[in-house]
mmCIF file of C-alpha atoms and ligand atoms in Angstrom:
data_model
loop_
_atom_site.group_PDB
_atom_site.id
_atom_site.type_symbol
_atom_site.label_atom_id
_atom_site.label_comp_id
_atom_site.label_asym_id
_atom_site.label_seq_id
_atom_site.Cartn_x
_atom_site.Cartn_y
_atom_site.Cartn_z
ATOM 1 C CA MET A 1 -0.446 -0.016 -0.258
ATOM 2 C CA PRO A 2 1.315 3.458 -1.158
ATOM 3 C CA HIS A 3 2.995 5.936 1.715
ATOM 4 C CA SER A 4 -0.480 7.915 2.875
ATOM 5 C CA LYS A 5 -1.060 11.458 4.253
ATOM 6 C CA ARG A 6 -3.943 12.361 6.997
ATOM 7 C CA ARG A 7 -4.862 15.071 8.960
ATOM 8 C CA ILE A 8 -6.210 14.889 12.498
ATOM 9 C CA ALA A 9 -7.753 18.353 13.245
ATOM 10 C CA LEU A 10 -7.645 19.626 17.047
ATOM 11 C CA PRO A 11 -10.900 21.177 18.045
ATOM 12 C CA ALA A 12 -10.879 25.162 18.251
ATOM 13 C CA MET A 13 -9.675 27.083 21.570
ATOM 14 C CA THR A 14 -10.506 30.323 20.447
ATOM 15 C CA PRO A 15 -12.688 31.545 17.242
ATOM 16 C CA GLY A 16 -10.859 31.612 14.136
ATOM 17 C CA THR A 17 -8.195 29.210 14.636
ATOM 18 C CA GLY A 18 -7.725 25.411 14.760
ATOM 19 C CA ARG A 19 -5.135 23.207 14.675
ATOM 20 C CA SER A 20 -3.926 19.394 12.821
ATOM 21 C CA ILE A 21 -1.677 17.140 13.280
ATOM 22 C CA ALA A 22 0.008 15.535 9.560
ATOM 23 C CA VAL A 23 -0.113 11.677 10.145
ATOM 24 C CA HIS A 24 1.826 9.504 7.303
ATOM 25 C CA ARG A 25 1.576 6.129 6.967
ATOM 26 C CA PHE A 26 3.775 3.359 5.243
ATOM 27 C CA GLY A 27 2.884 -0.497 4.305
ATOM 28 C CA ARG A 28 -0.060 -1.668 5.363
ATOM 29 C CA ALA A 29 -2.784 -0.670 8.023
ATOM 30 C CA GLY A 30 -3.048 -3.106 10.771
ATOM 31 C CA ALA A 31 0.195 -5.722 9.473
ATOM 32 C CA ARG A 32 3.115 -6.070 11.667
ATOM 33 C CA PRO A 33 5.329 -5.054 13.073
ATOM 34 C CA LYS A 34 4.161 -1.865 14.015
ATOM 35 C CA ALA A 35 6.042 0.948 14.029
ATOM 36 C CA TYR A 36 5.456 4.525 15.782
ATOM 37 C CA LEU A 37 7.960 7.024 15.872
ATOM 38 C CA GLN A 38 6.854 11.283 16.686
ATOM 39 C CA ALA A 39 8.575 13.913 17.266
ATOM 40 C CA ALA A 40 8.323 17.217 18.810
ATOM 41 C CA ILE A 41 6.259 16.815 21.361
ATOM 42 C CA HIS A 42 8.368 19.644 23.174
ATOM 43 C CA ALA A 43 8.061 21.875 20.606
ATOM 44 C CA ASN A 44 11.074 23.951 20.070
ATOM 45 C CA GLU A 45 12.567 20.434 19.452
ATOM 46 C CA LEU A 46 12.984 19.803 16.098
ATOM 47 C CA PRO A 47 16.436 17.437 15.526
ATOM 48 C CA GLY A 48 13.562 14.852 15.872
ATOM 49 C CA ALA A 49 11.285 16.365 13.068
ATOM 50 C CA MET A 50 14.970 16.631 10.672
ATOM 51 C CA ALA A 51 15.269 13.049 11.418
ATOM 52 C CA LEU A 52 11.814 12.021 9.776
ATOM 53 C CA HIS A 53 11.993 14.608 7.389
ATOM 54 C CA HIS A 54 15.272 12.223 5.792
ATOM 55 C CA LEU A 55 13.900 9.030 6.791
ATOM 56 C CA MET A 56 9.974 9.480 5.496
ATOM 57 C CA PRO A 57 11.170 9.846 2.007
ATOM 58 C CA LEU A 58 13.329 6.537 2.044
ATOM 59 C CA LEU A 59 10.362 4.847 4.154
ATOM 60 C CA ALA A 60 8.384 5.906 0.603
ATOM 61 C CA ALA A 61 10.919 4.382 -1.896
ATOM 62 C CA ALA A 62 10.093 0.754 0.342
ATOM 63 C CA ASP A 63 7.091 1.402 0.418
ATOM 64 C CA LYS A 64 6.716 1.815 -3.638
ATOM 65 C CA GLY A 65 9.347 -1.482 -3.756
ATOM 66 C CA GLY A 66 6.921 -3.463 -1.475
ATOM 67 C CA ARG A 67 9.609 -3.628 1.053
ATOM 68 C CA ILE A 68 7.877 -2.608 3.851
ATOM 69 C CA LYS A 69 6.369 -5.769 5.744
ATOM 70 C CA GLY A 70 4.493 -4.067 8.659
ATOM 71 C CA GLU A 71 3.129 -0.670 9.103
ATOM 72 C CA ILE A 72 5.626 2.074 9.857
ATOM 73 C CA VAL A 73 3.444 5.292 11.549
ATOM 74 C CA ALA A 74 5.178 8.730 11.419
ATOM 75 C CA VAL A 75 4.410 12.236 13.231
ATOM 76 C CA PRO A 76 7.284 14.524 12.335
ATOM 77 C CA THR A 77 5.376 17.293 14.515
ATOM 78 C CA VAL A 78 3.045 15.810 16.532
ATOM 79 C CA ASN A 79 2.493 19.030 18.519
ATOM 80 C CA PRO A 80 0.909 22.252 16.658
ATOM 81 C CA ILE A 81 -0.257 23.411 19.954
ATOM 82 C CA GLY A 82 3.397 24.092 20.839
ATOM 83 C CA LEU A 83 4.685 24.848 17.473
ATOM 84 C CA SER A 84 2.571 28.137 18.158
ATOM 85 C CA GLN A 85 3.817 29.166 20.851
ATOM 86 C CA LEU A 86 5.541 32.678 19.541
ATOM 87 C CA ALA A 87 6.203 35.246 22.415
ATOM 88 C CA GLY A 88 8.475 37.744 22.033
ATOM 89 C CA SER A 89 10.747 36.608 19.159
ATOM 90 C CA ASN A 90 11.285 33.286 21.022
ATOM 91 C CA HIS A 91 9.559 30.107 20.600
ATOM 92 C CA LEU A 92 8.789 28.430 23.261
ATOM 93 C CA GLY A 93 6.845 24.723 22.838
ATOM 94 C CA ARG A 94 7.597 22.703 26.328
ATOM 95 C CA TYR A 95 4.993 23.749 28.529
ATOM 96 C CA ASP A 96 1.390 24.071 28.108
ATOM 97 C CA PHE A 97 -0.120 27.656 28.138
ATOM 98 C CA LEU A 98 -3.350 26.841 29.518
ATOM 99 C CA GLY A 99 -2.968 24.088 31.808
ATOM 100 C CA ARG A 100 0.829 24.773 32.505
ATOM 101 C CA ASP A 101 1.366 21.248 31.832
ATOM 102 C CA ASN A 102 4.778 20.199 30.782
ATOM 103 C CA PHE A 103 3.619 18.718 27.311
ATOM 104 C CA ASN A 104 5.328 15.439 28.006
ATOM 105 C CA ARG A 105 3.867 15.093 31.217
ATOM 106 C CA ASN A 106 0.073 13.674 31.942
ATOM 107 C CA TRP A 107 0.251 11.135 29.487
ATOM 108 C CA LEU A 108 -2.412 8.481 29.698
ATOM 109 C CA ASP A 109 -2.470 5.520 32.070
ATOM 110 C CA LEU A 110 -4.210 3.510 30.122
ATOM 111 C CA SER A 111 -3.531 -0.088 32.893
ATOM 112 C CA GLY A 112 -6.888 0.329 34.810
ATOM 113 C CA ALA A 113 -9.173 0.946 31.730
ATOM 114 C CA VAL A 114 -7.536 -2.271 30.039
ATOM 115 C CA ALA A 115 -8.026 -4.335 33.025
ATOM 116 C CA GLU A 116 -11.304 -3.682 33.706
ATOM 117 C CA ARG A 117 -11.843 -4.391 30.757
ATOM 118 C CA VAL A 118 -10.095 -7.569 29.931
ATOM 119 C CA GLY A 119 -9.043 -8.241 33.497
ATOM 120 C CA ALA A 120 -10.468 -11.266 33.822
ATOM 121 C CA ARG A 121 -9.611 -12.925 30.430
ATOM 122 C CA LEU A 122 -6.141 -13.035 30.425
ATOM 123 C CA GLY A 123 -4.722 -16.229 30.822
ATOM 124 C CA ARG A 124 -1.704 -18.475 29.635
ATOM 125 C CA ASP A 125 -1.890 -17.414 25.982
ATOM 126 C CA THR A 126 0.586 -14.731 25.451
ATOM 127 C CA GLY A 127 -0.386 -13.972 21.880
ATOM 128 C CA ASP A 128 -4.055 -13.640 23.545
ATOM 129 C CA ASN A 129 -3.302 -11.626 25.751
ATOM 130 C CA VAL A 130 -1.070 -9.232 23.180
ATOM 131 C CA ALA A 131 -4.214 -8.805 20.863
ATOM 132 C CA MET A 132 -6.714 -8.504 23.107
ATOM 133 C CA ILE A 133 -4.770 -5.906 25.533
ATOM 134 C CA ARG A 134 -3.937 -3.646 22.465
ATOM 135 C CA LYS A 135 -8.064 -4.228 21.308
ATOM 136 C CA ALA A 136 -8.929 -2.901 25.316
ATOM 137 C CA ALA A 137 -6.525 0.057 24.829
ATOM 138 C CA LEU A 138 -7.951 1.169 21.837
ATOM 139 C CA ALA A 139 -11.341 0.899 23.032
ATOM 140 C CA ALA A 140 -10.890 2.769 25.972
ATOM 141 C CA LEU A 141 -8.898 5.685 23.834
ATOM 142 C CA ALA A 142 -12.403 5.292 21.887
ATOM 143 C CA ALA A 143 -14.111 5.504 24.641
ATOM 144 C CA MET A 144 -12.877 8.971 25.437
ATOM 145 C CA ARG A 145 -14.221 12.267 24.768
ATOM 146 C CA PRO A 146 -11.702 14.946 25.218
ATOM 147 C CA VAL A 147 -12.950 18.083 25.203
ATOM 148 C CA ASN A 148 -9.817 20.845 24.632
ATOM 149 C CA GLU A 149 -6.929 20.748 22.135
ATOM 150 C CA LEU A 150 -4.539 19.701 24.478
ATOM 151 C CA GLN A 151 -6.077 16.094 25.818
ATOM 152 C CA THR A 152 -7.673 15.503 22.334
ATOM 153 C CA LEU A 153 -4.151 16.130 21.014
ATOM 154 C CA ARG A 154 -3.098 12.997 24.221
ATOM 155 C CA VAL A 155 -5.947 10.741 22.721
ATOM 156 C CA GLU A 156 -5.237 11.183 19.303
ATOM 157 C CA ALA A 157 -1.409 10.551 19.269
ATOM 158 C CA MET A 158 -2.152 7.464 21.407
ATOM 159 C CA LYS A 159 -4.458 5.897 19.198
ATOM 160 C CA LEU A 160 -1.876 5.629 16.793
ATOM 161 C CA SER A 161 0.626 4.011 19.239
ATOM 162 C CA VAL A 162 -0.524 2.016 21.852
ATOM 163 C CA ASP A 163 -0.975 -0.777 19.488
ATOM 164 C CA ALA A 164 3.077 0.032 18.188
ATOM 165 C CA ASP A 165 5.461 -3.139 18.765
ATOM 166 C CA ILE A 166 7.851 0.306 18.940
ATOM 167 C CA ALA A 167 7.498 3.152 19.963
ATOM 168 C CA LEU A 168 9.474 6.530 19.916
ATOM 169 C CA ASP A 169 9.420 9.905 21.132
ATOM 170 C CA LEU A 170 11.924 11.801 18.996
ATOM 171 C CA HIS A 171 13.371 14.426 21.981
ATOM 172 C CA CYS A 172 16.740 16.579 22.480
ATOM 173 C CA ASP A 173 18.291 18.342 25.142
ATOM 174 C CA LEU A 174 20.286 21.862 25.086
ATOM 175 C CA GLU A 175 23.604 20.985 24.465
ATOM 176 C CA ALA A 176 23.823 17.257 24.683
ATOM 177 C CA LEU A 177 25.262 13.813 22.942
ATOM 178 C CA LEU A 178 22.351 11.688 21.595
ATOM 179 C CA HIS A 179 21.241 9.702 24.325
ATOM 180 C CA LEU A 180 18.289 7.679 24.485
ATOM 181 C CA PHE A 181 15.339 6.656 28.338
ATOM 182 C CA ILE A 182 14.273 3.131 28.035
ATOM 183 C CA SER A 183 12.921 0.468 30.691
ATOM 184 C CA ARG A 184 14.902 -1.950 32.305
ATOM 185 C CA GLN A 185 12.286 -4.672 31.151
ATOM 186 C CA ASP A 186 13.827 -3.843 27.677
ATOM 187 C CA TRP A 187 17.715 -3.822 28.445
ATOM 188 C CA PRO A 188 19.493 -5.703 27.294
ATOM 189 C CA GLY A 189 16.862 -6.938 24.389
ATOM 190 C CA PRO A 190 15.437 -5.158 22.005
ATOM 191 C CA ALA A 191 16.728 -1.909 23.628
ATOM 192 C CA ARG A 192 20.169 -2.571 22.914
ATOM 193 C CA ALA A 193 20.088 -3.297 18.846
ATOM 194 C CA LEU A 194 17.824 0.763 19.008
ATOM 195 C CA ALA A 195 20.770 1.963 20.800
ATOM 196 C CA ALA A 196 23.628 0.900 19.041
ATOM 197 C CA ASP A 197 21.959 1.086 16.031
ATOM 198 C CA ILE A 198 21.293 5.307 16.606
ATOM 199 C CA GLY A 199 24.528 5.877 18.064
ATOM 200 C CA ALA A 200 23.640 6.487 21.517
ATOM 201 C CA ALA A 201 26.373 7.812 24.007
ATOM 202 C CA ALA A 202 24.331 6.844 27.200
ATOM 203 C CA THR A 203 21.073 4.868 27.370
ATOM 204 C CA LEU A 204 19.133 4.936 30.295
ATOM 205 C CA TYR A 205 17.008 3.493 31.939
ATOM 206 C CA ASN A 206 14.067 3.239 34.614
ATOM 207 C CA ASP A 207 13.146 -0.398 36.437
ATOM 208 C CA PRO A 208 10.694 -1.664 36.460
ATOM 209 C CA PHE A 209 9.837 0.834 34.462
ATOM 210 C CA PRO A 210 8.959 4.805 34.094
ATOM 211 C CA GLU A 211 6.504 6.046 36.689
ATOM 212 C CA ALA A 212 6.241 9.245 35.170
ATOM 213 C CA LEU A 213 3.576 9.451 32.352
ATOM 214 C CA THR A 214 5.585 10.546 29.819
ATOM 215 C CA PHE A 215 4.526 9.780 26.418
ATOM 216 C CA SER A 216 7.373 6.789 25.506
ATOM 217 C CA GLY A 217 6.609 5.828 29.503
ATOM 218 C CA VAL A 218 3.038 5.121 29.075
ATOM 219 C CA ASN A 219 3.167 3.340 25.824
ATOM 220 C CA GLY A 220 5.878 1.040 27.485
ATOM 221 C CA ALA A 221 4.741 0.313 31.291
ATOM 222 C CA LEU A 222 1.218 -0.266 30.037
ATOM 223 C CA TRP A 223 2.342 -3.674 29.723
ATOM 224 C CA ALA A 224 4.571 -4.095 32.667
ATOM 225 C CA ARG A 225 1.569 -2.546 35.178
ATOM 226 C CA LEU A 226 -0.842 -4.968 33.784
ATOM 227 C CA ALA A 227 2.190 -7.748 34.103
ATOM 228 C CA ARG A 228 2.447 -6.617 37.453
ATOM 229 C CA ARG A 229 -1.493 -6.649 38.032
ATOM 230 C CA PHE A 230 -2.130 -9.970 36.644
ATOM 231 C CA PRO A 231 0.891 -11.860 37.990
ATOM 232 C CA ALA A 232 -0.464 -15.318 36.734
ATOM 233 C CA ALA A 233 -1.292 -14.054 33.574
ATOM 234 C CA ASN A 234 1.419 -14.246 30.395
ATOM 235 C CA ILE A 235 2.048 -10.862 29.747
ATOM 236 C CA PRO A 236 4.791 -9.985 27.723
ATOM 237 C CA GLN A 237 6.574 -6.440 27.264
ATOM 238 C CA ALA A 238 5.093 -5.832 24.061
ATOM 239 C CA CYS A 239 5.866 -2.406 22.957
ATOM 240 C CA LEU A 240 9.793 -1.257 22.973
ATOM 241 C CA SER A 241 8.783 1.915 23.855
ATOM 242 C CA GLY A 242 11.476 4.730 24.226
ATOM 243 C CA THR A 243 12.972 9.040 23.917
ATOM 244 C CA ILE A 244 15.888 9.497 22.203
ATOM 245 C CA GLU A 245 17.249 12.587 22.683
ATOM 246 C CA TYR A 246 19.020 13.887 19.435
ATOM 247 C CA ARG A 247 21.416 16.298 21.152
ATOM 248 C CA GLY A 248 21.042 19.305 21.252
ATOM 249 C CA GLN A 249 18.407 21.743 20.133
ATOM 250 C CA HIS A 250 20.632 23.788 17.892
ATOM 251 C CA ASP A 251 21.834 20.387 16.079
ATOM 252 C CA VAL A 252 19.771 20.490 12.953
ATOM 253 C CA ASN A 253 21.404 19.894 9.987
ATOM 254 C CA HIS A 254 21.607 17.606 6.610
ATOM 255 C CA ALA A 255 24.540 15.399 7.872
ATOM 256 C CA LEU A 256 23.112 15.077 11.188
ATOM 257 C CA GLY A 257 18.944 14.512 9.518
ATOM 258 C CA ALA A 258 20.395 11.832 6.979
ATOM 259 C CA ALA A 259 22.499 10.157 9.107
ATOM 260 C CA ASP A 260 19.929 9.690 11.981
ATOM 261 C CA ALA A 261 17.582 8.547 8.836
ATOM 262 C CA ARG A 262 19.727 5.820 7.828
ATOM 263 C CA ASN A 263 19.678 4.273 11.101
ATOM 264 C CA LEU A 264 16.572 4.602 12.468
ATOM 265 C CA TYR A 265 16.231 2.913 8.676
ATOM 266 C CA ARG A 266 18.694 0.354 9.595
ATOM 267 C CA PHE A 267 16.807 -0.271 13.302
ATOM 268 C CA LEU A 268 13.448 -1.083 10.925
ATOM 269 C CA VAL A 269 15.454 -3.518 9.136
ATOM 270 C CA ARG A 270 16.598 -5.222 11.475
ATOM 271 C CA ARG A 271 13.646 -5.555 13.374
ATOM 272 C CA GLY A 272 12.003 -6.737 10.634
ATOM 273 C CA ILE A 273 9.317 -3.784 9.504
ATOM 274 C CA ILE A 274 11.431 -3.608 6.660
ATOM 275 C CA ALA A 275 12.497 -6.090 4.412
ATOM 276 C CA GLY A 276 16.422 -6.427 4.164
ATOM 277 C CA ARG A 277 19.595 -7.131 5.547
ATOM 278 C CA ALA A 278 20.849 -4.891 8.334
ATOM 279 C CA GLY A 279 23.885 -5.944 8.820
ATOM 280 C CA LYS A 280 26.275 -5.692 11.770
ATOM 281 C CA LEU A 281 24.713 -4.293 14.282
ATOM 282 C CA PRO A 282 26.768 -1.447 15.523
ATOM 283 C CA ARG A 283 29.624 -1.779 17.436
ATOM 284 C CA LEU A 284 26.999 -0.010 21.394
ATOM 285 C CA LYS A 285 29.180 2.954 22.410
ATOM 286 C CA ALA A 286 27.966 3.282 26.084
ATOM 287 C CA ASP A 287 26.589 0.499 28.804
ATOM 288 C CA ALA A 288 23.039 0.894 29.949
ATOM 289 C CA THR A 289 22.828 2.916 33.102
ATOM 290 C CA PRO A 290 20.258 3.096 35.797
ATOM 291 C CA ILE A 291 18.008 6.167 35.856
ATOM 292 C CA GLY A 292 18.969 6.401 39.446
ATOM 293 C CA GLY A 293 22.786 6.732 38.787
ATOM 294 C CA MET A 294 22.201 9.642 36.499
ATOM 295 C CA ASP A 295 23.635 12.640 38.973
ATOM 296 C CA VAL A 296 21.357 15.859 37.824
ATOM 297 C CA GLY A 297 22.802 18.987 39.114
ATOM 298 C CA TYR A 298 20.385 21.568 39.863
ATOM 299 C CA CYS A 299 21.564 25.352 40.311
ATOM 300 C CA PRO A 300 21.358 26.575 44.335
ATOM 301 C CA LYS A 301 21.364 30.177 43.343
ATOM 302 C CA PRO A 302 20.489 32.575 41.063
ATOM 303 C CA GLY A 303 22.791 33.539 39.240
ATOM 304 C CA MET A 304 24.593 33.213 36.021
ATOM 305 C CA LEU A 305 25.937 29.675 34.290
ATOM 306 C CA VAL A 306 29.239 28.974 33.438
ATOM 307 C CA TYR A 307 30.858 25.030 32.371
ATOM 308 C CA HIS A 308 33.972 24.316 33.122
ATOM 309 C CA LEU A 309 33.333 20.873 31.271
ATOM 310 C CA PRO A 310 32.102 20.700 27.470
ATOM 311 C CA LYS A 311 29.349 18.181 27.036
ATOM 312 C CA GLY A 312 30.971 14.378 26.595
ATOM 313 C CA SER A 313 33.233 14.997 28.981
ATOM 314 C CA ARG A 314 34.211 11.704 31.554
ATOM 315 C CA VAL A 315 34.202 13.299 35.405
ATOM 316 C CA ARG A 316 35.112 11.787 38.833
ATOM 317 C CA LYS A 317 32.658 12.710 41.834
ATOM 318 C CA GLY A 318 34.487 15.644 42.886
ATOM 319 C CA ASP A 319 35.077 17.255 39.764
ATOM 320 C CA ALA A 320 33.797 21.136 39.008
ATOM 321 C CA VAL A 321 31.348 20.892 36.091
ATOM 322 C CA CYS A 322 30.405 24.198 36.116
ATOM 323 C CA GLU A 323 29.932 27.293 38.316
ATOM 324 C CA VAL A 324 26.807 29.812 39.320
ATOM 325 C CA ILE A 325 28.211 33.452 39.679
ATOM 326 C CA ASP A 326 26.343 36.125 41.383
ATOM 327 C CA PRO A 327 26.108 38.974 39.075
ATOM 328 C CA GLY A 328 25.542 41.683 42.058
ATOM 329 C CA ASP A 329 29.029 40.121 44.198
ATOM 330 C CA ALA A 330 31.808 42.332 44.331
ATOM 331 C CA ARG A 331 34.047 39.431 45.844
ATOM 332 C CA GLY A 332 35.155 38.286 42.315
ATOM 333 C CA PRO A 333 35.764 34.279 42.601
ATOM 334 C CA LYS A 334 34.033 34.247 45.741
ATOM 335 C CA ALA A 335 30.873 35.154 44.132
ATOM 336 C CA ARG A 336 31.486 31.867 42.553
ATOM 337 C CA THR A 337 29.622 28.833 43.209
ATOM 338 C CA GLN A 338 30.945 25.878 42.052
ATOM 339 C CA MET A 339 29.094 23.142 41.480
ATOM 340 C CA LEU A 340 30.789 19.494 42.054
ATOM 341 C CA SER A 341 29.282 16.155 40.000
ATOM 342 C CA ARG A 342 28.095 13.374 42.657
ATOM 343 C CA THR A 343 29.382 10.574 40.691
ATOM 344 C CA ASP A 344 31.900 9.093 38.218
ATOM 345 C CA GLY A 345 30.273 9.210 34.462
ATOM 346 C CA ILE A 346 29.787 10.668 31.347
ATOM 347 C CA LEU A 347 28.264 14.427 31.293
ATOM 348 C CA PHE A 348 25.733 13.579 28.780
ATOM 349 C CA SER A 349 23.951 16.804 29.010
ATOM 350 C CA ARG A 350 24.539 20.629 30.014
ATOM 351 C CA LYS A 351 23.492 23.642 29.030
ATOM 352 C CA PRO A 352 24.978 26.290 26.744
ATOM 353 C CA ASP A 353 26.931 29.304 28.567
ATOM 354 C CA GLY A 354 25.387 32.108 29.928
ATOM 355 C CA ARG A 355 22.935 31.270 30.465
ATOM 356 C CA LEU A 356 20.541 32.587 34.150
ATOM 357 C CA ALA A 357 20.512 30.065 36.867
ATOM 358 C CA TRP A 358 17.986 30.137 39.419
ATOM 359 C CA PRO A 359 17.555 27.669 42.175
ATOM 360 C CA GLY A 360 16.388 23.685 40.811
ATOM 361 C CA ALA A 361 17.368 24.680 37.594
ATOM 362 C CA VAL A 362 19.403 21.960 36.054
ATOM 363 C CA ALA A 363 22.531 22.688 34.607
ATOM 364 C CA TYR A 364 23.917 19.201 33.968
ATOM 365 C CA ARG A 365 22.991 15.871 33.870
ATOM 366 C CA ILE A 366 25.819 13.085 34.220
ATOM 367 C CA ALA A 367 25.104 9.202 33.356
ATOM 368 C CA GLY A 368 26.647 6.526 36.084
ATOM 369 C CA PRO A 369 26.681 3.075 36.856
ATOM 370 C CA LYS A 370 25.991 3.230 40.446
ATOM 371 C CA VAL A 371 22.770 4.544 41.520
ATOM 372 C CA LEU A 372 23.291 7.133 43.937
ATOM 373 C CA ALA A 373 21.535 7.690 47.265
ATOM 374 C CA HIS A 374 20.198 11.034 46.720
ATOM 375 C CA ARG A 375 18.248 9.827 43.706
ATOM 376 C CA VAL A 376 16.262 6.958 44.778
ATOM 377 C CA GLY A 377 12.626 7.954 44.498
ATOM 378 C CA MET A 378 13.368 9.965 41.434
ATOM 379 C CA SER A 379 10.982 8.927 38.177
ATOM 380 C CA GLY A 380 14.346 10.186 35.902
ATOM 381 C CA LEU A 381 12.943 12.906 33.256
ATOM 382 C CA ASP A 382 13.476 16.725 35.453
ATOM 383 C CA ASP A 383 11.314 19.183 33.633
HETATM 384 ZN ZN1 LIG B 1 11.671 16.878 25.180
#
C-alpha cells in the first residue's frame, strides 16, 4: 500500500483558529510489526523532526518497492499547540499555556481501563493476551471524549501508538550527546539493538519502568503495569518504547538528519518491519546505566551559569562541572559557587554557557553506573 498522509483536526480553542496533526503511514494498516515514531512533542525540539524529514523519503521508496512488511506511522511534528507558541521573537513549546502542563507529562495510563475491560480474561496464552490488551486499550481511547485541544492531541496520538510494537518519541536536549531513555524491561533485549543502531552515547533505564507519565513511559509501562497486576497471566513487554534525545536543540542540519534517518531505517530493517539486511550491529557506544545513577545538577542559587567542562566529558566524583556566578557580588572568585559532580560518569547533557541560573534549574546530567542515594525515588526525567 502506498504512503498515505492524513490530518487529525484538533478542536479550536479560540474563535477563528484551528490546528491539526499531519500523520504519515507507510506499509499496510494493521500489518505487523508496527512502529510508531513521533517528534517535537516538546515543540521547540526539532532534531527529531529533521531525522523524520530524511527518513520519510526512504520509507516512501521502500513502500513503493514493496519492502515494508509491517506498518510504520510517522508524525514529524505531533504538537501544533506548542509549535504556535511564539512570544517576543522566541519560540517556546515546552509547556502548555492553558494548564501549564509540561507537554511530555500526564499522558494516559490505560492499565486500569484495560484491566477493567479484559482483566478477567487474561490467561496463559501470550499472543491472545497481547491481542486482547491492544484491542481493549484502543477501545478505551475510542470511548474517551476529550474536550480541549491538548487532551484531544493526547488521545489521538495514543490511538496511533498504543498498539505499536515499537514506539519512539524523538526529543532533544539543550547541549547534549545523543542519548536514550528506556525501561529496564527492554534491556538488554531490543533496546540494546536500538541503542547500538542509533549510536546512543548514553542509555538510561527506568527500573522496572518509568513512573512518570511521559509519552514513551505510558506506552511501554502499560505492559509492565498489567503484568504486575495480573501475575498469573503471561503478559509480555509487547512494546519497545523509548525516548531518543537527538543531541542539542541547535543540532539540526542535513548531515546529522540524514545519518539519523539511515540509522533508524537500519533499526526498522533489523526488527523485520522493512525487508532487507540490516548488517552487523554497530558497536554499542556505552552500556546502559540506571536512571537512579544519573546525577542531575540542580542550581543552588540564582546567577550566571558558566561551565568548566564540555559535553561528553568523563568526570569523577567531586569534579567541578560548572559554576553559578552572582553578578551582584563584587568579590570576584568568591562570587562563584561551584557545582560538583556526585558520581563518576559521562557528562552527557548541559546547557549553553551564559544561561541564567535559578534555584532548582537543571544545569547538567551525568550518567553513572552506580545508583545514587540522593536519586532514589526520583522518576528520571526532570522538567
Ligand atoms: Zn523533550
